[in-house]
mmCIF file of C-alpha atoms in Angstrom:
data_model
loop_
_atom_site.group_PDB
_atom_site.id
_atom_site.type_symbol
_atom_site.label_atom_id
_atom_site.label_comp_id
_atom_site.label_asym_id
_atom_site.label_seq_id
_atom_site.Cartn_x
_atom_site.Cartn_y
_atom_site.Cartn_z
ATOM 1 C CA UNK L 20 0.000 0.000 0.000
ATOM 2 C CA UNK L 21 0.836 3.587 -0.932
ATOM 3 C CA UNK L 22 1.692 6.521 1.150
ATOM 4 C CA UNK L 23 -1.869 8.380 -0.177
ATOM 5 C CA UNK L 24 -3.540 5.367 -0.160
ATOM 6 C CA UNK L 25 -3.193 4.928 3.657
ATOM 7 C CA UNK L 26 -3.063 8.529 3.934
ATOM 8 C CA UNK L 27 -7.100 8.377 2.046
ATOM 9 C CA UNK L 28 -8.111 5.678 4.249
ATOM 10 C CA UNK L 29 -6.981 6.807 7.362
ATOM 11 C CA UNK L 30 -9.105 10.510 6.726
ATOM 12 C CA UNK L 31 -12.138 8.173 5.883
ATOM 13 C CA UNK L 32 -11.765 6.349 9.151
ATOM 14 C CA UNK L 33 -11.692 9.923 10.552
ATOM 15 C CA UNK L 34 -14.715 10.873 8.333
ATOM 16 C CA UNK L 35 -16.894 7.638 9.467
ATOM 17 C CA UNK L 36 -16.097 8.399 13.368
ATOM 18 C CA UNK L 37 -16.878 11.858 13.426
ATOM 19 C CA UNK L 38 -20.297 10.906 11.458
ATOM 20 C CA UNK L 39 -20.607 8.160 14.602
ATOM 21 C CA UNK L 40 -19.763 10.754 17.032
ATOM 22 C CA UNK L 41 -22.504 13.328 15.230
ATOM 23 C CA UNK L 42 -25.147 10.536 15.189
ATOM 24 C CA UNK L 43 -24.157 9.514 18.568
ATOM 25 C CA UNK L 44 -24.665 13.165 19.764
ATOM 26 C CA UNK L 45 -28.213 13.515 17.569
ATOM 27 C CA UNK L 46 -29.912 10.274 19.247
ATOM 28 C CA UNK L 47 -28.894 12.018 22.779
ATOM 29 C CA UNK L 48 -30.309 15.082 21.862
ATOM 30 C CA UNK L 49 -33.737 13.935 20.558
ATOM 31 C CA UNK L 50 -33.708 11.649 23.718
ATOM 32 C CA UNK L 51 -33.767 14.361 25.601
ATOM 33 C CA UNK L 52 -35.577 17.266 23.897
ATOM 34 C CA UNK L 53 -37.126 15.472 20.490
ATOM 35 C CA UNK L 54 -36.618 15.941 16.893
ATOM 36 C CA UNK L 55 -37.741 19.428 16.334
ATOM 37 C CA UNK L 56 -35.138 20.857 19.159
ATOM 38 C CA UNK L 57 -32.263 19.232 16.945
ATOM 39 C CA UNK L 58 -30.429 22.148 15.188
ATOM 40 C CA UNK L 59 -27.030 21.838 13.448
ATOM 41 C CA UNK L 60 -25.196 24.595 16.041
ATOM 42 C CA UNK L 61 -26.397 22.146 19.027
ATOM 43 C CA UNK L 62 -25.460 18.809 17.533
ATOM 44 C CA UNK L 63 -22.091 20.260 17.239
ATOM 45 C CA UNK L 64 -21.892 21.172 20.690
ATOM 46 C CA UNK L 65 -22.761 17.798 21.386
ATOM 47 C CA UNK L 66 -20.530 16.029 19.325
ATOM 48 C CA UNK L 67 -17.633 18.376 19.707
ATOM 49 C CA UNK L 68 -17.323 19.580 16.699
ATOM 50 C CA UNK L 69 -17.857 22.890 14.426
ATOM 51 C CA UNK L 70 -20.887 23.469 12.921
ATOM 52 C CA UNK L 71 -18.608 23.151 9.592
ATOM 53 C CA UNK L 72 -17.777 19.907 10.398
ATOM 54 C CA UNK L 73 -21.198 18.690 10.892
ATOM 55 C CA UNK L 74 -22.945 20.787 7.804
ATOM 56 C CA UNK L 75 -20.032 19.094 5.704
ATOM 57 C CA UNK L 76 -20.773 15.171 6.650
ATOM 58 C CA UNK L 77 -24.922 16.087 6.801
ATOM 59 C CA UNK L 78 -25.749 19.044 4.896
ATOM 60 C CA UNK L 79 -29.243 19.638 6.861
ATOM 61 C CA UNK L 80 -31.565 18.760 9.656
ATOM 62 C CA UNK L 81 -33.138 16.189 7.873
ATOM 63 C CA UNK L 82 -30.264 14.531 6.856
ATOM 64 C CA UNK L 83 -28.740 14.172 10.388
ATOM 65 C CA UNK L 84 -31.828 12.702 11.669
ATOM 66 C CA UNK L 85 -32.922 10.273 8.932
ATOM 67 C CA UNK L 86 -29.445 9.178 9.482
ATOM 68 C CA UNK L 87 -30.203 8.887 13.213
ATOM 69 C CA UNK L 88 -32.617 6.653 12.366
ATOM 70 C CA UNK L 89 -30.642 4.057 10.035
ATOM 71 C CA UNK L 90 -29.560 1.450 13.300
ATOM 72 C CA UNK L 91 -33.117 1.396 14.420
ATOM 73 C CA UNK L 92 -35.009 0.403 10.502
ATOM 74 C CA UNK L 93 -31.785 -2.358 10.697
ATOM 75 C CA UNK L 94 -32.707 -3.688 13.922
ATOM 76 C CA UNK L 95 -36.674 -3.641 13.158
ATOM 77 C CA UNK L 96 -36.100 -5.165 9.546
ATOM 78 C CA UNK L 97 -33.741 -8.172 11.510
ATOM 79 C CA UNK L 98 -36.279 -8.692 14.021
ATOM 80 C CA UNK L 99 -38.672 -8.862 11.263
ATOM 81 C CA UNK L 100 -36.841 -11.086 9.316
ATOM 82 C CA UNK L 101 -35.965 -13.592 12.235
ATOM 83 C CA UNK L 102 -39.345 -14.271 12.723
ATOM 84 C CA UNK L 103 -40.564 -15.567 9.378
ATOM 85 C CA UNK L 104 -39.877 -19.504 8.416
ATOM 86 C CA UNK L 105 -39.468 -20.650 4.744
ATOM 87 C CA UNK L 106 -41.448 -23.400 6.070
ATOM 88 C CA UNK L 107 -44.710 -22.048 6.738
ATOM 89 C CA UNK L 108 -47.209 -20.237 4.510
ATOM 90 C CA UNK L 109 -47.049 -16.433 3.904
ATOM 91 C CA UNK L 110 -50.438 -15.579 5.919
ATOM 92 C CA UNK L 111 -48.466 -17.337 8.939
ATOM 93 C CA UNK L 112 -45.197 -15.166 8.293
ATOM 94 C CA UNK L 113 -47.355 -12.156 8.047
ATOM 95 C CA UNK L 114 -48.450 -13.032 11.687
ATOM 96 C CA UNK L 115 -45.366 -13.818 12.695
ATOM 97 C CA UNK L 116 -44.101 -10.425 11.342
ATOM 98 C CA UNK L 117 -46.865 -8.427 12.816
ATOM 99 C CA UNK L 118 -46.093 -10.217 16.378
ATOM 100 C CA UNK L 119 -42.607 -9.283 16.103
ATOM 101 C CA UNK L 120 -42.878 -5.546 14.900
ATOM 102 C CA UNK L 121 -45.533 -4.795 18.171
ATOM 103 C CA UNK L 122 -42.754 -6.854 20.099
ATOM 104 C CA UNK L 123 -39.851 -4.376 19.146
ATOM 105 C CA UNK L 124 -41.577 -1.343 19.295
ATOM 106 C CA UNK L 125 -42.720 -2.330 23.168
ATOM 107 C CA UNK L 126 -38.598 -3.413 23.915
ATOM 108 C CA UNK L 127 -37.089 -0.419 22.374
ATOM 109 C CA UNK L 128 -39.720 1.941 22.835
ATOM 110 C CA UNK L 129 -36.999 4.608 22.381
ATOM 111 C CA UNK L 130 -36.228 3.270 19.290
ATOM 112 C CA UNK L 131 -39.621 3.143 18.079
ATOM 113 C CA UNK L 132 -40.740 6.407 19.245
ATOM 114 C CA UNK L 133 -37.828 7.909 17.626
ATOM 115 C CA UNK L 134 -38.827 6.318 14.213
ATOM 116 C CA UNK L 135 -42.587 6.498 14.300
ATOM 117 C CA UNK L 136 -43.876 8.991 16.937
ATOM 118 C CA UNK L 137 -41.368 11.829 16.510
ATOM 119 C CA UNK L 138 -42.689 14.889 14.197
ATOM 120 C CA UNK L 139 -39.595 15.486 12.489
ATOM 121 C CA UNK L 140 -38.590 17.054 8.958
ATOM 122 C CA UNK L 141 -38.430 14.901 5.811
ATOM 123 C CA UNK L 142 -34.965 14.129 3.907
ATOM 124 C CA UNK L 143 -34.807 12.695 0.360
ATOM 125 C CA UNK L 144 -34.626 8.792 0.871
ATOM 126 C CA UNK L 145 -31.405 8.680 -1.336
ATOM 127 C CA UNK L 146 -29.971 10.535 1.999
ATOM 128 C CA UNK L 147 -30.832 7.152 4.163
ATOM 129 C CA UNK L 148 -27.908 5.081 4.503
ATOM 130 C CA UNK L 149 -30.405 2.380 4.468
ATOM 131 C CA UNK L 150 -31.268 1.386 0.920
ATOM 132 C CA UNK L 151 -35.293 1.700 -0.202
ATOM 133 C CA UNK L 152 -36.601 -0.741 -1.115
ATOM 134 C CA UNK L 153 -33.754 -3.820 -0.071
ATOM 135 C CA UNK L 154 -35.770 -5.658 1.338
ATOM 136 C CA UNK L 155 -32.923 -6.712 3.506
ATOM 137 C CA UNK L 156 -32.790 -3.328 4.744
ATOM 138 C CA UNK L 157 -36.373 -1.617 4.493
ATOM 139 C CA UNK L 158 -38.753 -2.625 7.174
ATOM 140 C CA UNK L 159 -41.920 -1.348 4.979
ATOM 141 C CA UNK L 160 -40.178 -3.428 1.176
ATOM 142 C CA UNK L 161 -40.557 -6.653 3.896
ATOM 143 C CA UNK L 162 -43.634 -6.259 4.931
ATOM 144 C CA UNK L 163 -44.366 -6.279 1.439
ATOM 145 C CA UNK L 164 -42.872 -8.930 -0.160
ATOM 146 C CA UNK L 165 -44.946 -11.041 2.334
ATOM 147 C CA UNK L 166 -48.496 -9.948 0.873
ATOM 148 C CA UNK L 167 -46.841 -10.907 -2.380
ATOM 149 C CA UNK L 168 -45.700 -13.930 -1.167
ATOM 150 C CA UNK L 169 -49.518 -14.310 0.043
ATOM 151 C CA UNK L 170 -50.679 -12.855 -3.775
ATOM 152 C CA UNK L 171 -48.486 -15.351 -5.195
ATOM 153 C CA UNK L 172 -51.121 -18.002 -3.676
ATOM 154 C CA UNK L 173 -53.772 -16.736 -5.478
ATOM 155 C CA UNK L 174 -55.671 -15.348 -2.129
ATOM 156 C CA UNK L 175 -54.961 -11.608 -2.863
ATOM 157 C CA UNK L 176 -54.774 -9.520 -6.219
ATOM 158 C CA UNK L 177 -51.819 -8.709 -6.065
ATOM 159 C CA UNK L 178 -52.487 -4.841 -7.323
ATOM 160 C CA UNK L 179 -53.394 -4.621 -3.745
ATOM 161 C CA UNK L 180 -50.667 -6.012 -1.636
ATOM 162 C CA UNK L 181 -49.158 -2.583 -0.803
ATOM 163 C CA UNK L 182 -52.437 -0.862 0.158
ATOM 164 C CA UNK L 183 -52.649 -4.001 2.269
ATOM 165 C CA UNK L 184 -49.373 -3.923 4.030
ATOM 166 C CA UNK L 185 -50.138 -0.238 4.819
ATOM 167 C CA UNK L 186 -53.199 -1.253 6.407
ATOM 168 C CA UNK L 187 -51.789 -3.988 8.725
ATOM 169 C CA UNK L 188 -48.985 -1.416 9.530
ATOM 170 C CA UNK L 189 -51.409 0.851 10.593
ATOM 171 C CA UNK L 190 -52.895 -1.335 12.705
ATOM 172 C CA UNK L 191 -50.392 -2.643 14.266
ATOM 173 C CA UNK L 192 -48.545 0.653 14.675
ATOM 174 C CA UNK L 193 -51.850 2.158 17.037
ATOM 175 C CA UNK L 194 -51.560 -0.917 19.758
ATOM 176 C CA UNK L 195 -47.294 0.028 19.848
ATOM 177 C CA UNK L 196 -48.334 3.440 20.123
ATOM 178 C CA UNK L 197 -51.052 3.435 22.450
ATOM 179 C CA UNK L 198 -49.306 1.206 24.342
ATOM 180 C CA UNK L 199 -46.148 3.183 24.357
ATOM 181 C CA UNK L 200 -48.118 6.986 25.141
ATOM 182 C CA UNK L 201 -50.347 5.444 27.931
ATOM 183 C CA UNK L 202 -48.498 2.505 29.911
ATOM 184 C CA UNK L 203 -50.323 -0.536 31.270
ATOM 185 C CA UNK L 204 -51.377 2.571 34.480
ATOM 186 C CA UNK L 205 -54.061 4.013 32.344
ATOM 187 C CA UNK L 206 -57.448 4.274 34.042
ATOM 188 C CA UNK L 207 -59.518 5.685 31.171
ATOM 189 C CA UNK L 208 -60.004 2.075 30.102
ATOM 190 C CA UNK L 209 -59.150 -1.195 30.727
ATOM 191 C CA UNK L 210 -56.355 -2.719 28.799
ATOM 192 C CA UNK L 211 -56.646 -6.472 28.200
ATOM 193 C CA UNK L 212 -53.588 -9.253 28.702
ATOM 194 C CA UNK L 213 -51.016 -7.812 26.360
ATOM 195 C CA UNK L 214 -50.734 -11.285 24.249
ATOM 196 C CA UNK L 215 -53.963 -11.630 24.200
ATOM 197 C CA UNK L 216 -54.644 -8.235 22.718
ATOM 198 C CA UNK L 217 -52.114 -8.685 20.258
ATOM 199 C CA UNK L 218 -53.857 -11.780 18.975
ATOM 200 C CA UNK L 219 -56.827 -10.446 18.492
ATOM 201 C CA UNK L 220 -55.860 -7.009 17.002
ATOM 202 C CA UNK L 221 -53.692 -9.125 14.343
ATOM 203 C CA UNK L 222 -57.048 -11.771 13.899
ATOM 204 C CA UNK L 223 -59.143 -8.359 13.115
ATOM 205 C CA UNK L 224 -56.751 -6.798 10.568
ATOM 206 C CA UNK L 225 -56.236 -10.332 8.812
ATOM 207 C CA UNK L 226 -59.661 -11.141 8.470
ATOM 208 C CA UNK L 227 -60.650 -7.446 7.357
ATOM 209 C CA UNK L 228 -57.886 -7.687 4.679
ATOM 210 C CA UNK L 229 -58.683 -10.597 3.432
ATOM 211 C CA UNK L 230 -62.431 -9.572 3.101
ATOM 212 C CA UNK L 231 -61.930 -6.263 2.173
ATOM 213 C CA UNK L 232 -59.398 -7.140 -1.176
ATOM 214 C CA UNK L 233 -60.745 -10.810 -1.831
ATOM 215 C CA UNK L 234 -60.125 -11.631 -4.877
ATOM 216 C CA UNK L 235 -63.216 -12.481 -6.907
ATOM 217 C CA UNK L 236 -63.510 -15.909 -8.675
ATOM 218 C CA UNK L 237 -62.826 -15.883 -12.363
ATOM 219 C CA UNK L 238 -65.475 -15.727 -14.795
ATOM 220 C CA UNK L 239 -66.277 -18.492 -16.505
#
């Protein structure tokens, strides 16, 4: 190896630790005060950096907390991932997904309120250092492979696999978030066995689905 070579590769280990220490720093900061305190000038403070330093590895708000973000979509598409079998049918992965979302969103409610509850501003997806659309990556392209797995059985139409993905989502996401907001201390109303709940919630969105986006027997 070349003097410049190891010279260019020790600056981008540089680079890649200061954009650690900056994300490190954001997370903190929208731990304690939420998304829409975040500002480049206090990130920097943070991180111990200048504001140059920061604008130069983010360019804007958005940037530095979509970034923010990346870890937690890896960890929720994993946890996702883990808890579909090749063995079983793709309405019992779907389950299996939908148990394990609501799972990791009451575990890491942190996480989850960081990726889902926070009122934040928008950055071009290109800006995501996780790749839309891989499904390996993308906790939303997951979810829908599986209703095309399920289309692929002839069940669904498969024109409607995404509107149906963003329909189970939705569903799922109000028990995490209602959950999350309230605690198992709310008196306004009674909360049934958490398991339980989950069961039936997941029943209720399956069987509305499937209803709602049957797909009507050919014409003979």
């Amino acid at each position: 190896m070349n003097k410049s070579n190891s010279v260019e590769q020790r600056k981008l280990r540089e680079s890649e630790q200061r954009r650690k220490d900056i994300i490190k720093a954001v997370r903190a900061l929208i731990k304690a005060g939420g998304a829409r305190e975040i500002t480049l000038r206090k990130v920097a403070e943070k991180a111990g950096f200048s504001t140059t330093v920061v604008y130069n590895l983010f360019q804007n708000k958005a940037t530095l907390i979509t970034q923010a973000m990346d870890s937690d979509l890896l960890d929720l598409v994993k946890a996702m991932r883990n808890a579909t079998d090749a063995d079983l049918s793709p309405l019992e992965n779907i389950r299996r997904t939908g148990r394990a979302y609501v799972t990791f969103g009451m575990r890491h409610p942190d996480q989850y309120a960081l990726v889902f509850l926070e009122r934040r501003p928008h950055a071009p997806v290109a800006s995501s250092r996780v790749e839309h659309g891989n499904q390996a990556q993308d906790p939303y392209a997951f979810a829908c492979q599986l209703f095309v797995d399920l289309a692929a059985t002839g069940q669904i139409p498969v024109e409607q696999v995404e509107a149906m993905a963003q329909i189970y989502w939705e569903g799922l996401h109000g028990m995490v978030s209602l959950r999350l907001v309230f605690g198992d201390g709310e008196e306004w109303f009674e909360h049934d066995e958490f398991n339980r709940h989950l069961e039936a919630l997941i029943d209720v969105l399956l069987i509305g689905i499937l209803h709602r986006f049957n797909k009507p027997p050919a014409q003979s």
